[in-house]
């Protein structure tokens, strides 16, 4: 049974357009021009209970907007969504007690107090029974290895420790659905790894439904079987991680290790040369050309070793984003909600 | 219901703890409250001195002699300690601007209730520290209360008017803060409010000094309940029917601002959800 059902969901923002300059600023006091930015466009999605789904996409693609719609922070322009039978933007308490939203850069703990105090408040707000509270709190702080830090003011914790506290706070009421927006942003490799391990373990045990957005392919590869790629507000792909390569990568990386004394010669006829350091050569060869190219090179050269690999996933996805966007993926800009992706009745930038 | 009271109690307790973290800032803030009143007392002392030297002898200004004036300022200071809400409106506007307000959309907790409880905690923390200095100042100035201390029922009414002034001050400033949904920045609005409040709440001078049409006008506004009204009750300036009418008007204004803040929050959230988030 689907726990999340989304049909034709769209969200447009109105964005104030301010031309450059002081004069324009004064003009803006009296007359403002706005532009509609369509952040999410007619998305259909179905998530079953217990799935761990990753949202991938360039900044401003509509990932965060989708999570905000599903957690009821914003209302849609059109379309419908149901999460556990509730319409999220009605914000009924019965729904709000059953999910949690964690945003990597937002802090909901009391800054000057030990985290345990914020946990107590969450316990009351969500009406968690004392026994369940202690059980959950113990389990979470044990798994995340933060038990000794519970009585230390939050402001004195490191970024990674604070994120773990945020996660604990978000999970104290044992939500059935969890929305994670860039949970590992800005964390070091160790903390990232710990949090990944935690999610894997926790999700396996509890079979809760998780929607994750992340820029780190490692997060996604480690955690999610299902990947949804969003770009320009639309779903471009919905399937397994491995399927992305099959579907979007038309080439393979072939590495030849030539025998001693054998020169590589001119290999460019077979494909694009990625790296040539004799006696080793790496070539990118169109997938349907691979058997023929292999046969020819093996016939004409003395080859000691050969390997055929898929191109790295990051590369495939970056290419995909570039294709879809019509421009290279931009550097990280954080919570890019209303980044102009498309206009209604305007000029495409 | 019990669960709800538990939530309230926890919010109150945690906010109180939070308030007590920065001891130095807190103590300094408490003491600084006494400074403005000293300048007021000097000013009125000079005014009365000048008048006293005149031919008419010891003088009164609209029924106030110097001692009454000092007592009045001490009492408005006490009332302001209940009705002023430092950082409330600007804090709400900031939460709207930086998106922290989301928390109250995602979690099953009411923004206004949460803010009210944290504000009660602020005030309790403040009073627990300020009670010493306040008691000392009132003790040192006991000579200025020339009519002696009022009877128990007046003290009771005084306490009621203080509690109502706290609630009125809270919901009034909450409304200003919630305008942040439309304006984003409420600094100027808050400044206008502070300015009006300074003159029309009785903070600057006793409101019964105002001439004819202004006095009646000010009587209808909510601001006088933030400072003047409690002080006038204590000093026995009002007849029992005036007090009764005052309490009713204060309650009406309180109801108006409670409803207004609810509407502003609901509409603001609708706007926020539609345009921003």
Coordinates of C-alpha atoms in Angstrom, one line a residue:
Chain A
X1 CA 0.0 0.0 0.0
X2 CA 1.3 3.5 -0.8
X3 CA 2.1 5.6 2.2
X4 CA 2.8 8.6 0.1
X5 CA 0.7 9.4 -3.0
X6 CA 1.3 12.4 -5.1
X7 CA -0.7 13.3 -8.2
X8 CA 0.1 16.2 -10.5
X9 CA 1.6 18.3 -7.8
X10 CA 2.8 21.8 -8.8
X11 CA 4.1 24.7 -6.9
X12 CA 4.8 28.2 -8.4
X13 CA 6.4 31.0 -6.5
X14 CA 6.1 34.7 -7.2
X15 CA 9.5 36.3 -7.1
X16 CA 10.2 40.0 -7.0
X17 CA 12.5 41.0 -9.9
X18 CA 14.8 43.9 -9.0
X19 CA 16.9 45.3 -11.7
X20 CA 20.4 46.3 -10.7
X21 CA 21.1 49.8 -9.3
X22 CA 20.0 52.4 -6.9
X23 CA 17.5 54.1 -9.2
X24 CA 15.8 50.7 -9.7
X25 CA 15.7 50.3 -6.0
X26 CA 13.7 53.6 -5.7
X27 CA 11.4 52.6 -8.5
X28 CA 10.9 49.4 -6.6
X29 CA 9.3 51.3 -3.8
X30 CA 6.3 52.2 -6.1
X31 CA 6.2 49.6 -8.7
X32 CA 7.4 46.0 -8.6
X33 CA 7.5 43.4 -11.2
X34 CA 7.1 39.8 -10.3
X35 CA 7.8 36.6 -12.1
X36 CA 6.3 33.2 -11.5
X37 CA 8.8 30.5 -10.8
X38 CA 7.6 27.0 -11.2
X39 CA 9.6 25.1 -8.7
X40 CA 7.7 21.9 -9.0
X41 CA 5.7 20.8 -12.0
X42 CA 3.1 18.1 -12.1
X43 CA 4.9 15.6 -10.1
X44 CA 3.5 12.1 -9.7
X45 CA 5.0 9.8 -7.1
X46 CA 4.1 6.8 -5.1
X47 CA 6.1 5.6 -2.1
X48 CA 5.3 2.4 -0.3
X49 CA 5.7 1.9 3.4
X50 CA 9.3 1.1 4.4
X51 CA 11.0 2.5 1.3
X52 CA 14.1 4.6 1.5
X53 CA 13.9 7.0 -1.4
X54 CA 16.6 9.5 -2.5
X55 CA 15.8 12.7 -4.3
X56 CA 18.7 13.8 -6.5
X57 CA 18.8 16.9 -8.6
X58 CA 20.8 20.1 -9.1
X59 CA 20.2 23.0 -6.8
X60 CA 16.9 24.7 -7.4
X61 CA 15.5 21.5 -9.1
X62 CA 12.6 21.3 -6.7
X63 CA 13.7 18.7 -4.2
X64 CA 13.4 20.9 -1.1
X65 CA 10.1 22.3 -2.4
X66 CA 8.7 18.8 -2.7
X67 CA 9.7 18.0 0.8
X68 CA 8.2 21.2 2.1
X69 CA 4.9 20.4 0.3
X70 CA 4.9 16.9 1.8
X71 CA 5.5 18.2 5.3
X72 CA 2.8 20.8 4.9
X73 CA 5.1 23.9 5.2
X74 CA 3.8 25.2 1.9
X75 CA 0.6 24.8 0.0
X76 CA 0.7 23.6 -3.6
X77 CA -0.5 25.6 -6.6
X78 CA -2.3 22.6 -7.9
X79 CA -2.4 18.9 -7.6
X80 CA -2.9 16.6 -4.7
X81 CA -0.9 14.7 -2.1
X82 CA -1.7 12.3 0.7
X83 CA 0.8 11.1 3.3
X84 CA -0.6 8.3 5.5
X85 CA -4.0 9.4 4.4
X86 CA -3.5 13.0 5.4
X87 CA -3.4 16.1 3.2
X88 CA -0.1 17.6 4.5
X89 CA -1.0 21.3 4.1
X90 CA -4.0 20.9 6.3
X91 CA -1.5 20.5 9.1
X92 CA -3.7 18.4 11.3
X93 CA -2.0 17.4 14.6
X94 CA -2.9 13.8 13.9
X95 CA -0.5 14.0 10.9
X96 CA 2.1 16.2 12.5
X97 CA 2.6 13.7 15.3
X98 CA 3.5 11.0 12.7
X99 CA 6.2 12.5 10.7
X100 CA 9.4 14.6 11.1
X101 CA 11.3 17.0 8.9
X102 CA 15.0 17.5 9.4
X103 CA 16.7 20.3 7.5
X104 CA 20.5 20.1 7.6
X105 CA 21.0 23.7 8.2
X106 CA 18.2 24.5 10.5
X107 CA 18.6 24.3 14.2
X108 CA 15.6 23.5 16.4
X109 CA 17.4 22.8 19.6
X110 CA 17.7 25.3 22.4
X111 CA 21.1 26.8 21.8
X112 CA 22.2 27.5 25.3
X113 CA 20.7 24.5 27.0
X114 CA 21.8 20.8 27.0
X115 CA 20.1 18.8 24.3
X116 CA 18.2 16.7 26.9
X117 CA 16.1 19.7 27.7
X118 CA 15.0 20.1 24.1
X119 CA 14.3 16.3 24.0
X120 CA 12.0 16.7 27.1
X121 CA 10.1 19.5 25.3
X122 CA 9.7 17.3 22.3
X123 CA 8.5 14.5 24.5
X124 CA 5.7 16.8 25.8
X125 CA 4.8 18.4 22.5
X126 CA 4.5 15.0 20.8
X127 CA 2.9 13.4 23.8
X128 CA 5.4 10.5 24.1
X129 CA 4.9 8.3 27.1
X130 CA 7.8 8.4 29.6
X131 CA 8.7 4.7 29.1
X132 CA 8.8 5.1 25.3
X133 CA 10.7 8.3 25.6
X134 CA 13.5 6.7 27.6
X135 CA 13.6 3.7 25.4
X136 CA 13.8 5.8 22.2
X137 CA 16.2 8.3 23.7
X138 CA 18.5 5.5 24.9
X139 CA 18.4 3.7 21.6
X140 CA 19.1 6.8 19.5
X141 CA 21.8 8.3 21.6
X142 CA 23.5 4.8 21.8
X143 CA 23.4 4.3 18.1
X144 CA 24.6 7.8 17.4
X145 CA 27.2 7.6 20.2
X146 CA 26.2 10.9 21.8
X147 CA 25.1 9.7 25.3
X148 CA 27.9 11.6 27.1
X149 CA 27.1 14.8 25.4
X150 CA 23.4 15.0 26.5
X151 CA 24.1 17.3 29.4
X152 CA 26.4 19.7 27.5
X153 CA 25.0 23.0 26.1
X154 CA 24.2 22.6 22.4
X155 CA 26.3 25.7 21.5
X156 CA 29.4 23.8 22.7
X157 CA 28.9 20.8 20.4
X158 CA 30.6 20.3 17.1
X159 CA 28.5 20.5 13.9
X160 CA 28.4 16.7 13.6
X161 CA 27.4 16.2 17.2
X162 CA 24.7 18.8 16.8
X163 CA 23.3 17.1 13.7
X164 CA 23.1 13.9 15.6
X165 CA 21.2 15.7 18.4
X166 CA 18.8 17.1 15.8
X167 CA 18.2 13.6 14.4
X168 CA 17.6 12.3 17.9
X169 CA 15.1 15.1 18.6
X170 CA 13.3 14.4 15.3
X171 CA 13.0 10.7 15.9
X172 CA 12.0 10.7 19.6
X173 CA 8.3 10.4 18.8
X174 CA 9.1 7.5 16.5
X175 CA 7.7 9.0 13.3
X176 CA 6.4 6.7 10.5
X177 CA 7.6 9.0 7.8
X178 CA 10.9 11.0 7.9
X179 CA 11.8 13.8 5.5
X180 CA 15.5 14.5 5.4
X181 CA 16.8 17.6 3.6
X182 CA 20.6 17.4 3.2
X183 CA 21.1 15.8 6.6
X184 CA 24.9 15.5 6.1
X185 CA 25.6 18.9 4.6
X186 CA 28.8 20.4 5.9
X187 CA 29.8 17.4 7.9
X188 CA 33.2 15.7 7.8
X189 CA 33.6 12.2 6.3
X190 CA 33.6 10.4 9.6
X191 CA 30.4 12.1 10.8
X192 CA 28.8 11.5 7.4
X193 CA 29.6 7.9 7.6
X194 CA 28.3 7.6 11.1
X195 CA 25.0 9.2 10.2
X196 CA 24.7 6.9 7.1
X197 CA 25.3 3.8 9.2
X198 CA 22.8 5.1 11.7
X199 CA 20.1 5.6 9.0
X200 CA 20.7 2.2 7.5
X201 CA 20.4 0.5 10.8
X202 CA 17.5 2.5 12.1
X203 CA 15.5 2.2 8.9
X204 CA 16.1 -1.6 8.6
X205 CA 14.9 -2.1 12.2
X206 CA 11.9 0.2 12.2
X207 CA 10.9 -0.1 8.5
X208 CA 9.9 3.6 8.5
X209 CA 9.6 5.4 5.2
X210 CA 12.3 7.9 4.5
X211 CA 12.6 10.6 1.8
X212 CA 16.1 12.0 1.5
X213 CA 17.7 14.8 -0.5
X214 CA 21.4 14.9 -0.6
X215 CA 24.2 16.0 -2.8
X216 CA 26.5 13.3 -1.6
X217 CA 26.3 10.3 -3.9
X218 CA 27.8 8.3 -1.1
X219 CA 24.8 8.9 1.1
X220 CA 22.5 7.8 -1.7
X221 CA 24.6 4.8 -2.8
X222 CA 24.8 3.6 0.8
X223 CA 21.2 4.0 1.7
X224 CA 18.7 4.1 -1.0
X225 CA 17.6 1.4 -3.5
X226 CA 15.3 3.8 -5.2
X227 CA 16.4 7.1 -6.6
X228 CA 14.2 9.9 -8.0
X229 CA 15.9 12.4 -10.1
X230 CA 14.3 15.8 -10.2
X231 CA 15.4 18.6 -12.5
X232 CA 13.6 21.7 -13.6
X233 CA 10.7 20.8 -11.3
X234 CA 10.0 17.5 -13.0
X235 CA 10.8 13.9 -12.3
X236 CA 13.3 12.8 -14.9
X237 CA 14.0 9.3 -13.5
X238 CA 12.5 7.0 -10.9
X239 CA 14.2 3.7 -10.4
X240 CA 17.3 2.0 -9.0
X241 CA 20.7 3.6 -8.7
X242 CA 22.2 1.0 -11.1
X243 CA 19.4 1.7 -13.6
X244 CA 20.6 5.3 -14.0
X245 CA 23.8 4.1 -15.7
X246 CA 21.9 1.8 -18.0
X247 CA 19.5 4.4 -18.9
X248 CA 21.6 7.5 -19.2
X249 CA 25.1 6.5 -19.9
X250 CA 25.8 5.5 -23.5
X251 CA 29.4 4.6 -22.9
X252 CA 31.8 2.3 -21.0
X253 CA 35.3 2.9 -19.8
X254 CA 37.7 0.4 -21.2
X255 CA 41.2 0.1 -19.8
X256 CA 44.0 -1.7 -21.7
X257 CA 47.2 -2.8 -20.1
X258 CA 49.6 -3.5 -23.0
X259 CA 52.4 -6.1 -22.9
X260 CA 56.0 -5.1 -22.2
X261 CA 57.5 -3.2 -25.1
X262 CA 54.2 -2.8 -26.9
X263 CA 53.3 0.7 -28.0
X264 CA 49.7 1.8 -27.8
X265 CA 49.9 3.6 -31.1
X266 CA 46.8 5.6 -32.2
X267 CA 43.8 4.4 -30.4
X268 CA 41.5 7.4 -31.1
X269 CA 39.7 5.5 -33.8
X270 CA 38.1 3.3 -31.2
X271 CA 36.8 6.0 -28.9
X272 CA 37.7 9.0 -26.8
X273 CA 41.0 8.7 -25.0
X274 CA 40.5 9.5 -21.3
X275 CA 44.0 8.7 -20.2
X276 CA 47.2 7.5 -21.9
X277 CA 50.1 6.5 -19.8
X278 CA 52.0 3.7 -21.4
X279 CA 51.7 0.9 -21.1
X280 CA 48.2 1.8 -19.9
X281 CA 45.4 3.4 -21.8
X282 CA 41.8 4.3 -20.7
X283 CA 39.2 4.9 -23.4
X284 CA 35.6 5.9 -23.4
X285 CA 33.8 3.8 -26.0
X286 CA 30.1 4.0 -27.0
X287 CA 28.4 1.0 -25.5
X288 CA 27.4 -0.7 -28.7
X289 CA 30.9 -0.2 -30.1
X290 CA 32.6 -2.0 -27.2
X291 CA 32.7 -5.6 -28.5
X292 CA 34.0 -4.5 -31.9
X293 CA 36.6 -2.1 -30.5
X294 CA 37.8 -4.8 -28.0
X295 CA 38.2 -7.4 -30.8
X296 CA 40.2 -5.0 -33.0
X297 CA 42.5 -3.8 -30.2
X298 CA 43.1 -7.4 -29.0
X299 CA 43.8 -8.5 -32.6
X300 CA 46.3 -5.7 -33.3
X301 CA 48.1 -5.3 -29.9
X302 CA 49.7 -7.6 -27.4
X303 CA 47.5 -6.9 -24.4
X304 CA 48.4 -8.0 -20.9
X305 CA 45.1 -7.0 -19.2
X306 CA 41.8 -5.4 -20.0
X307 CA 38.9 -4.2 -18.0
X308 CA 35.5 -2.8 -19.0
X309 CA 33.7 -0.6 -16.4
X310 CA 30.7 1.7 -16.2
X311 CA 31.6 5.3 -15.9
X312 CA 31.4 6.7 -12.3
X313 CA 27.9 7.4 -11.2
X314 CA 28.7 11.0 -10.2
X315 CA 29.8 11.7 -13.8
X316 CA 26.7 10.2 -15.3
X317 CA 24.4 12.2 -13.0
X318 CA 26.4 15.4 -13.6
X319 CA 26.0 14.8 -17.3
X320 CA 22.4 14.2 -16.9
X321 CA 21.8 17.4 -14.9
X322 CA 23.7 19.3 -17.5
X323 CA 21.7 17.9 -20.3
X324 CA 18.4 18.5 -18.5
X325 CA 19.3 22.0 -17.4
X326 CA 20.9 23.1 -20.6
X327 CA 23.8 24.4 -18.4
X328 CA 26.4 23.0 -16.1
X329 CA 25.4 22.2 -12.6
X330 CA 26.0 25.1 -10.2
X331 CA 28.0 25.1 -7.1
X332 CA 26.2 24.4 -3.8
X333 CA 23.9 27.2 -2.8
X334 CA 22.1 25.5 0.1
X335 CA 18.4 25.9 0.5
X336 CA 17.6 27.1 -3.0
X337 CA 13.9 27.1 -3.0
X338 CA 12.9 29.7 -5.5
X339 CA 15.8 29.5 -7.8
X340 CA 14.5 30.5 -11.1
X341 CA 14.1 27.4 -13.2
X342 CA 11.5 28.4 -15.7
X343 CA 9.2 31.3 -16.2
X344 CA 5.6 31.6 -17.2
X345 CA 5.1 34.0 -20.0
X346 CA 8.7 35.3 -19.7
X347 CA 12.0 35.0 -21.3
X348 CA 14.0 31.9 -20.5
X349 CA 17.3 33.1 -19.0
Chain B
X1 CA -6.0 18.5 29.3
X2 CA -3.4 17.2 31.7
X3 CA -1.1 16.5 28.8
X4 CA -1.6 20.1 27.6
X5 CA -0.7 21.5 31.0
X6 CA 2.4 19.3 31.0
X7 CA 3.4 20.8 27.7
X8 CA 2.9 24.3 29.1
X9 CA 4.8 23.5 32.2
X10 CA 7.8 22.1 30.2
X11 CA 7.9 25.1 27.9
X12 CA 7.8 27.4 30.9
X13 CA 10.5 25.4 32.8
X14 CA 12.9 25.2 29.8
X15 CA 12.4 28.9 28.9
X16 CA 13.2 29.8 32.5
X17 CA 16.4 27.8 32.4
X18 CA 17.3 29.3 29.1
X19 CA 16.7 32.8 30.6
X20 CA 19.0 32.2 33.5
X21 CA 22.1 31.1 31.4
X22 CA 23.5 34.6 30.9
X23 CA 23.7 35.9 34.4
X24 CA 25.7 39.0 33.8
X25 CA 23.6 40.4 31.0
X26 CA 20.5 39.5 33.0
X27 CA 21.6 41.3 36.1
X28 CA 22.7 44.4 34.2
X29 CA 19.4 44.5 32.3
X30 CA 17.5 44.4 35.5
X31 CA 19.4 47.2 37.1
X32 CA 19.3 49.4 34.0
X33 CA 15.6 49.6 34.3
X34 CA 16.0 52.0 37.3
X35 CA 18.0 54.6 35.4
X36 CA 15.4 56.4 33.4
X37 CA 13.2 57.0 36.4
X38 CA 16.0 58.8 38.2
X39 CA 16.2 61.4 35.5
X40 CA 12.4 61.8 35.6
X41 CA 12.5 62.4 39.3
X42 CA 15.2 65.1 38.9
X43 CA 13.2 66.8 36.2
X44 CA 10.0 67.0 38.3
X45 CA 12.0 68.0 41.3
X46 CA 13.4 71.0 39.4
X47 CA 9.9 71.9 38.1
X48 CA 8.3 71.8 41.6
X49 CA 11.3 73.7 43.0
X50 CA 10.7 76.5 40.6
X51 CA 7.0 76.5 41.3
X52 CA 7.5 76.4 45.1
X53 CA 9.6 79.5 45.0
X54 CA 6.7 81.4 43.6
X55 CA 4.2 83.3 45.7
X56 CA 1.6 80.6 46.0
X57 CA 3.8 78.4 48.2
X58 CA 3.9 74.5 47.9
X59 CA 2.2 73.7 44.7
X60 CA 0.3 71.0 42.9
X61 CA 0.1 70.3 39.3
X62 CA -3.3 68.9 38.3
X63 CA -3.6 67.4 41.8
X64 CA -0.1 66.0 41.9
X65 CA 2.4 67.3 44.5
X66 CA 6.1 66.3 44.1
X67 CA 5.7 63.2 46.3
X68 CA 2.8 61.9 44.3
X69 CA 4.8 62.4 41.2
X70 CA 7.6 60.3 42.4
X71 CA 5.2 57.6 43.6
X72 CA 3.5 57.7 40.2
X73 CA 6.8 57.1 38.4
X74 CA 7.7 54.3 40.7
X75 CA 4.4 52.6 40.0
X76 CA 4.5 53.1 36.2
X77 CA 7.9 51.6 36.3
X78 CA 6.4 48.6 38.0
X79 CA 3.6 48.4 35.5
X80 CA 6.1 48.6 32.6
X81 CA 7.9 45.7 34.1
X82 CA 4.7 43.8 33.4
X83 CA 3.6 45.2 30.1
X84 CA 6.8 45.9 28.1
X85 CA 7.9 43.0 25.9
X86 CA 11.5 43.6 24.8
X87 CA 12.3 41.6 21.7
X88 CA 8.9 40.0 21.2
X89 CA 7.8 41.7 18.0
X90 CA 11.2 41.9 16.4
X91 CA 11.8 38.2 17.4
X92 CA 8.6 37.1 15.6
X93 CA 9.5 39.1 12.5
X94 CA 13.0 37.6 12.5
X95 CA 11.7 34.1 12.7
X96 CA 9.4 34.8 9.8
X97 CA 12.3 36.2 7.8
X98 CA 14.8 33.5 8.5
X99 CA 12.3 30.6 8.2
X100 CA 12.4 29.4 11.7
X101 CA 8.7 29.9 11.8
X102 CA 8.5 26.6 9.9
X103 CA 8.9 24.8 13.1
X104 CA 5.4 25.8 14.2
X105 CA 4.0 24.5 11.0
X106 CA 5.7 21.2 11.1
X107 CA 5.4 20.4 14.8
X108 CA 2.1 20.1 16.8
X109 CA 2.7 23.2 18.9
X110 CA 1.0 26.6 18.7
X111 CA 3.3 29.6 18.1
X112 CA 1.3 32.1 20.2
X113 CA 0.9 29.8 23.1
X114 CA 4.6 28.9 22.9
X115 CA 5.6 32.6 22.9
X116 CA 3.3 33.5 25.7
X117 CA 4.7 30.8 27.9
X118 CA 8.3 31.8 27.1
X119 CA 7.4 35.4 27.9
X120 CA 5.9 34.4 31.2
X121 CA 9.2 32.6 31.9
X122 CA 11.1 35.7 31.0
X123 CA 9.0 37.8 33.3
X124 CA 9.2 35.3 36.2
X125 CA 13.0 35.2 35.9
X126 CA 13.1 38.9 35.8
X127 CA 10.9 39.4 38.8
X128 CA 12.8 36.8 40.8
X129 CA 15.9 38.9 40.4
X130 CA 14.3 42.3 40.4
X131 CA 12.2 41.8 43.5
X132 CA 15.2 42.8 45.7
X133 CA 16.1 46.1 44.0
X134 CA 12.4 46.9 43.6
X135 CA 11.7 46.3 47.3
X136 CA 14.7 48.4 48.2
X137 CA 13.7 51.3 46.0
X138 CA 10.1 51.2 47.3
X139 CA 11.4 51.1 50.8
X140 CA 13.7 54.0 50.4
X141 CA 11.0 56.0 48.7
X142 CA 8.2 55.0 51.2
X143 CA 8.1 58.7 52.3
X144 CA 6.7 59.7 48.8
X145 CA 3.6 57.6 49.3
X146 CA 2.0 60.4 51.3
X147 CA -1.4 58.8 51.5
X148 CA -0.1 55.6 53.0
X149 CA -0.5 52.2 51.4
X150 CA -3.9 51.3 49.9
X151 CA -6.2 48.7 51.4
X152 CA -6.3 45.1 50.4
X153 CA -9.0 45.3 47.8
X154 CA -7.2 48.1 46.0
X155 CA -4.0 46.0 46.1
X156 CA -6.0 43.2 44.6
X157 CA -7.3 45.4 41.8
X158 CA -3.8 46.7 41.2
X159 CA -2.5 43.1 40.9
X160 CA -5.4 42.3 38.5
X161 CA -4.6 45.4 36.4
X162 CA -0.9 44.4 36.2
X163 CA -1.7 40.8 35.0
X164 CA -4.1 42.3 32.4
X165 CA -1.4 44.8 31.3
X166 CA 1.0 41.9 30.8
X167 CA -1.5 40.1 28.6
X168 CA -2.5 43.2 26.7
X169 CA 1.2 44.2 26.1
X170 CA 1.9 40.7 24.9
X171 CA -0.9 40.3 22.4
X172 CA -0.4 43.9 21.2
X173 CA 3.3 43.4 20.4
X174 CA 2.6 39.9 19.0
X175 CA 0.2 41.5 16.5
X176 CA 3.0 43.9 15.5
X177 CA 5.5 41.1 15.1
X178 CA 3.0 39.1 13.0
X179 CA 2.8 42.0 10.6
X180 CA 6.3 40.6 9.6
X181 CA 4.4 38.1 7.4
X182 CA 3.6 41.1 5.1
X183 CA 6.3 43.6 5.8
X184 CA 9.3 41.2 6.7
X185 CA 10.8 44.0 8.8
X186 CA 8.7 45.5 11.6
X187 CA 11.4 47.9 13.0
X188 CA 9.6 51.1 11.9
X189 CA 6.2 49.9 13.0
X190 CA 7.6 49.0 16.4
X191 CA 9.3 52.4 16.6
X192 CA 6.0 54.1 16.0
X193 CA 4.3 51.9 18.6
X194 CA 7.1 52.6 21.2
X195 CA 6.8 56.4 20.6
X196 CA 3.0 56.4 20.9
X197 CA 3.2 54.1 23.9
X198 CA 5.8 56.4 25.6
X199 CA 3.4 59.3 25.6
X200 CA 0.0 57.7 25.6
X201 CA 0.6 54.9 28.2
X202 CA 1.4 57.4 30.9
X203 CA 5.0 56.5 30.9
X204 CA 6.1 60.0 30.3
X205 CA 3.6 62.0 32.4
X206 CA 0.4 61.2 34.3
X207 CA -2.4 61.1 31.7
X208 CA -4.9 63.1 33.8
X209 CA -2.7 66.1 33.0
X210 CA -4.0 65.9 29.4
X211 CA -6.5 68.6 28.4
X212 CA -10.2 68.0 27.5
X213 CA -10.6 66.2 24.2
X214 CA -7.3 64.3 24.4
X215 CA -8.0 62.9 27.8
X216 CA -11.2 61.3 26.6
X217 CA -9.5 60.0 23.5
X218 CA -6.7 58.4 25.4
X219 CA -9.2 56.8 27.7
X220 CA -10.5 54.8 24.8
X221 CA -7.1 53.7 23.6
X222 CA -5.5 50.5 24.9
X223 CA -2.2 52.1 25.6
X224 CA -3.1 53.7 29.0
X225 CA -3.6 50.2 30.4
X226 CA 0.1 49.5 30.0
X227 CA 1.3 52.0 32.6
X228 CA -1.1 54.7 33.7
X229 CA -4.1 52.6 34.7
X230 CA -2.4 50.3 37.3
X231 CA -0.6 53.3 38.9
X232 CA -3.8 55.3 39.1
X233 CA -5.6 52.4 40.7
X234 CA -2.8 52.1 43.3
X235 CA -2.8 55.8 44.0
X236 CA -6.5 55.9 44.5
X237 CA -7.0 58.4 41.7
X238 CA -10.0 56.6 40.3
X239 CA -13.5 56.0 41.7
X240 CA -14.8 52.5 41.9
X241 CA -17.0 53.0 38.9
X242 CA -14.0 54.3 36.9
X243 CA -12.0 51.3 37.9
X244 CA -14.8 48.9 36.9
X245 CA -15.2 50.7 33.5
X246 CA -11.4 50.6 33.1
X247 CA -11.1 46.9 33.7
X248 CA -13.9 46.2 31.2
X249 CA -12.3 48.4 28.5
X250 CA -9.0 46.7 29.2
X251 CA -10.6 43.3 28.9
X252 CA -12.3 44.3 25.6
X253 CA -9.0 45.5 24.2
X254 CA -7.3 42.3 25.3
X255 CA -10.0 40.2 23.6
X256 CA -9.6 42.4 20.4
X257 CA -5.8 41.8 20.3
X258 CA -6.1 38.0 21.1
X259 CA -8.5 37.6 18.2
X260 CA -6.4 40.0 16.0
X261 CA -3.2 38.0 16.6
X262 CA -5.0 34.7 15.9
X263 CA -6.3 36.1 12.6
X264 CA -3.0 37.6 11.7
X265 CA -1.2 34.3 12.4
X266 CA -3.7 32.3 10.3
X267 CA -3.6 34.7 7.4
X268 CA 0.1 35.1 7.7
X269 CA 0.7 31.4 7.5
X270 CA -1.6 31.1 4.5
X271 CA 0.4 33.8 2.8
X272 CA 3.7 32.3 3.8
X273 CA 2.7 28.9 2.6
X274 CA 1.5 30.3 -0.7
X275 CA 4.5 32.5 -1.5
X276 CA 7.5 31.5 0.5
X277 CA 8.3 28.7 2.9

